[in-house]
């Protein structure tokens, strides 16, 4: 039976426009095994999964997908589900006010008008038992923890009795102890003959859990490792690969006075999230670019939001020797801190306003006299920003909705820089931004540092972070786990210092 | 594919856009309506008619200005009608039963409006109770308070000076209420258009999170808009009281929905951040014209509310439709933009799946 893999893809090539995202990827998943799929952001993991789950339908790519030894055409997600490919997305997608049963059996609550609640509860009970869950099927999902919700998502996938289970970063919202527990459950499921594809970028989990692993980089398989070959070293090296240094302007940080000083910063996790910051202290100097590395959920964005006063914080933030009041971003802004947030659509753009007004909204004081707007002055400022940052927009009065991601980002950078902050916080400044704009953003960051600004940059892309920054902080589970200056470390060091935070350590601290 | 077809579509889009665009659209609709009524019944548009329409408009119009600013700030107020009624009753009670000077009693009425607005604002902003619920509750509370004070009986007579002012016609046969409406509407429009706090109000209504990150004290803006809405509601109620010469418990009844319907017709969004006082006021006028026009052309007044309801839904429908149209404005460098964003699909995928 082992010569009939549960799922096999061969020579998959997938392009979007002129960009080839997958360049001949092949992968095999044996029944009864857990196989890790690793790669940095943009390596092609998501695209590959979308092909396996029918989101990118047959015909939109070349290559072969086989389930249980026979070639299949997946044109829609339903096809994949019917053929036994279960998928658990990264985001936990539950309806809080419904019961466990209703959430698990969603879309499959039986046919006909009558909903047999008892039969459904019994079915749900069996699924929960498979996962070792003891909660009652009638429990409202709103009272469940993040870990229980994650298991519920898995139960939902198991409801279709799949042969293959694809898990996309299942531990993102779990604590490390919960992640270990999830690992045990997955092992038990695999023992029943299920093939599990486990997508992650946490090396530690792959070492603990997987029977083999495939590492993607730039749309190619760079390593296929069997259990005996699995070492942190090989995985990390394969993930990191050679560096794309060319994009980054060469620079040397000359050293400067302390611009921003953060002591014992603490930020509590927001509702429905586990990301927090605990007791983090650091300084940033004039002309310095500090990079914050860490996994998703390590507390990087929370760190920036805490410094900016966008979320409640403990500890002190000092700019130029003066303490900044917490509670509202306006205190940080008047102290000379500027921030670019990660989510353009949710916390950046004002879709009810023109490009021009989006730029000036944070600096209306400088384009007005005694409370009255100076329209000509505002247009001048807007044109200057749009010109300086090369924002491609049909006009200063056009909507921001139809601008490309890169242009939207430049617009928001323009807004952030307009008050001429001395401390600049950038959260994922190149997220969803094309390559040309990326290089432009790198140059801009460099120029700002040369002019004496202190910058703090968060990026999930280690290549980028290492290329751009002078010094690095590594966060794991909200704590500072490593700090080094450019030249003293590499991707390997960052990934290793994150991997070193073992579940045991974590269990003690939480 | 076919350029002719796409050009045709472009023209159609442009026409639709103008038709449906906030102020231009509603003004055009108003003109068409007036012309239509005039053609059907040449008596429509007589000086007396226009005066009747504008007088009727003025009370609701005053209230609509507050509602528009509040809506642009991302909240709304269902209690304006009851607030108008209670404020008028309180002022009437003070001057008729407590021998308080008229000016002070009127200030008392305004203060009631401001206080109701403040309570609405604090309940919505600090206690985080949705405006719909909070102000609906206030609608009942204020209505009840009116009944408690009056026991259902009109307060009458009021000092002579009240009717003297309330029934005076200083402007072409129009009352002080209309003059006040025009002044408030102009000030409100200028506030939103040319002042820093006015612009900020759009940001607050557009996305309060973004506004806060830009340094705006969002809560103050929202509470301030509620207070303004309450105060102007009181002013509207007081003017009607003056015109009637008595504190009647029916003042303001049903006004809240007429005001919201009118300003929505005028392009003010219920979701915040979009609209203008001019647009909203023209929307109010349009509804008034429809109501009067139907009577003038001889359609039973029973049909009025049907017309008001249909027009409101139609206006919002047009607005939604307009938003769905693709942006037809030409981009400066469409090809360059397309080429530059080509490597982004993987990133877009990531954004879509929430992976970072």
Coordinates of C-alpha atoms in Angstrom, one line a residue, chain A residues 16 18-19 21 41-47 50 56 90-91 169 201 296 300 308-311 327-330 333 341-342 345-350 352-353 357 360-362 364 368 371-373 375 378 392-394 398 402 404 407 415 428 431-435 438 460-461, chain B residues 72 190-220 272-274 323 325-333 336-356:
Chain A
X16 CA 0.1 34.5 -12.2
X18 CA 4.1 36.9 -16.1
X19 CA 5.2 35.6 -12.7
X21 CA 5.1 31.1 -8.5
X41 CA 6.6 33.7 2.9
X42 CA 6.3 33.8 -0.8
X43 CA 8.0 30.4 -1.3
X44 CA 4.8 29.1 -2.8
X45 CA 3.2 27.1 0.0
X46 CA -0.2 28.8 -0.2
X47 CA -0.4 28.4 -3.9
X50 CA -4.7 26.0 -3.2
X56 CA -6.8 27.1 -8.2
X90 CA -4.9 29.0 9.1
X91 CA -7.6 31.4 10.4
X169 CA -0.1 26.7 10.2
X201 CA 7.5 27.7 9.3
X296 CA 3.6 35.4 13.4
X300 CA 6.0 42.1 16.9
X308 CA 2.9 54.1 19.6
X309 CA 0.2 54.0 22.3
X310 CA -2.3 52.4 19.9
X311 CA -3.0 49.7 22.5
X327 CA -3.3 55.8 26.3
X328 CA -3.6 57.5 22.9
X329 CA -1.4 57.7 19.8
X330 CA -1.5 61.4 19.8
X333 CA 2.8 61.6 17.6
X341 CA 0.5 49.9 10.4
X342 CA 0.5 46.5 8.8
X345 CA -7.3 48.2 4.5
X346 CA -8.3 48.0 8.1
X347 CA -6.0 50.4 9.9
X348 CA -4.5 52.5 7.1
X349 CA -6.6 53.8 4.2
X350 CA -9.6 56.0 4.5
X352 CA -14.2 57.7 1.9
X353 CA -11.4 60.2 1.1
X357 CA -6.9 63.8 2.0
X360 CA -2.8 65.0 4.9
X361 CA -5.3 63.6 7.5
X362 CA -2.6 63.2 10.1
X364 CA -4.1 69.0 9.1
X368 CA -4.5 75.1 7.9
X371 CA -8.6 75.9 12.1
X372 CA -9.5 76.7 8.5
X373 CA -8.0 74.5 5.8
X375 CA -6.7 74.1 0.2
X378 CA -2.8 71.1 1.1
X392 CA 1.0 56.4 -9.4
X393 CA -2.5 57.8 -9.0
X394 CA -4.9 59.2 -11.7
X398 CA -9.1 60.2 -7.0
X402 CA -8.3 51.3 -7.0
X404 CA -2.3 49.1 -6.5
X407 CA 0.9 52.7 -4.4
X415 CA 1.1 60.2 5.5
X428 CA 5.5 45.0 7.4
X431 CA 3.5 43.5 2.7
X432 CA 1.6 42.9 -0.5
X433 CA 3.9 45.3 -2.4
X434 CA 5.5 44.6 -5.8
X435 CA 9.3 44.1 -6.2
X438 CA 10.0 47.2 -2.4
X460 CA 8.2 38.5 8.3
X461 CA 10.7 38.2 5.5
Chain B
X72 CA -20.8 61.8 8.7
X190 CA -18.7 75.4 5.8
X191 CA -17.8 73.5 9.0
X192 CA -17.5 70.2 7.2
X193 CA -15.9 71.7 4.0
X194 CA -13.3 74.1 5.2
X195 CA -12.4 73.5 8.8
X196 CA -10.0 71.1 10.4
X197 CA -12.5 69.6 12.8
X198 CA -15.0 69.2 9.9
X199 CA -12.4 67.3 7.8
X200 CA -11.5 65.3 10.8
X201 CA -15.2 64.4 11.2
X202 CA -15.1 62.6 7.9
X203 CA -12.1 60.6 9.0
X204 CA -13.8 59.7 12.2
X205 CA -16.8 58.4 10.3
X206 CA -14.7 56.8 7.5
X207 CA -12.6 54.7 9.9
X208 CA -12.4 55.5 13.6
X209 CA -9.4 53.3 14.0
X210 CA -7.4 55.1 11.4
X211 CA -8.6 58.5 12.8
X212 CA -7.3 57.5 16.2
X213 CA -4.0 56.4 14.8
X214 CA -3.8 59.8 13.1
X215 CA -4.0 61.4 16.6
X216 CA -7.7 62.2 16.6
X217 CA -9.7 62.0 19.8
X218 CA -12.4 60.1 18.2
X219 CA -14.7 59.9 21.3
X220 CA -14.8 63.7 21.6
X272 CA -20.4 57.3 8.0
X273 CA -17.8 59.5 6.3
X274 CA -19.8 60.4 3.2
X323 CA -20.3 52.5 -5.9
X325 CA -19.4 50.7 -11.0
X326 CA -15.7 50.2 -11.9
X327 CA -13.6 53.3 -11.7
X328 CA -13.7 54.6 -15.3
X329 CA -11.2 57.3 -14.7
X330 CA -8.1 56.7 -16.8
X331 CA -5.0 55.9 -15.0
X332 CA -1.8 57.7 -15.9
X333 CA 0.3 54.7 -16.5
X336 CA 3.4 50.3 -15.9
X337 CA 1.2 49.8 -12.9
X338 CA 0.1 46.4 -14.2
X339 CA 3.6 45.3 -14.9
X340 CA 4.8 46.5 -11.5
X341 CA 2.1 44.7 -9.6
X342 CA 2.5 41.5 -11.6
X343 CA 4.8 39.8 -9.1
X344 CA 2.3 40.4 -6.4
X345 CA -0.3 37.5 -6.7
X346 CA 1.5 35.4 -4.2
X347 CA 1.5 38.3 -1.8
X348 CA -2.2 38.9 -2.6
X349 CA -2.8 35.2 -1.8
X350 CA -1.0 35.6 1.4
X351 CA -3.1 38.7 2.3
X352 CA -6.2 36.7 1.4
X353 CA -5.3 33.8 3.6
X354 CA -4.1 35.9 6.4
X355 CA -0.6 34.4 6.3
X356 CA 2.2 36.9 6.9

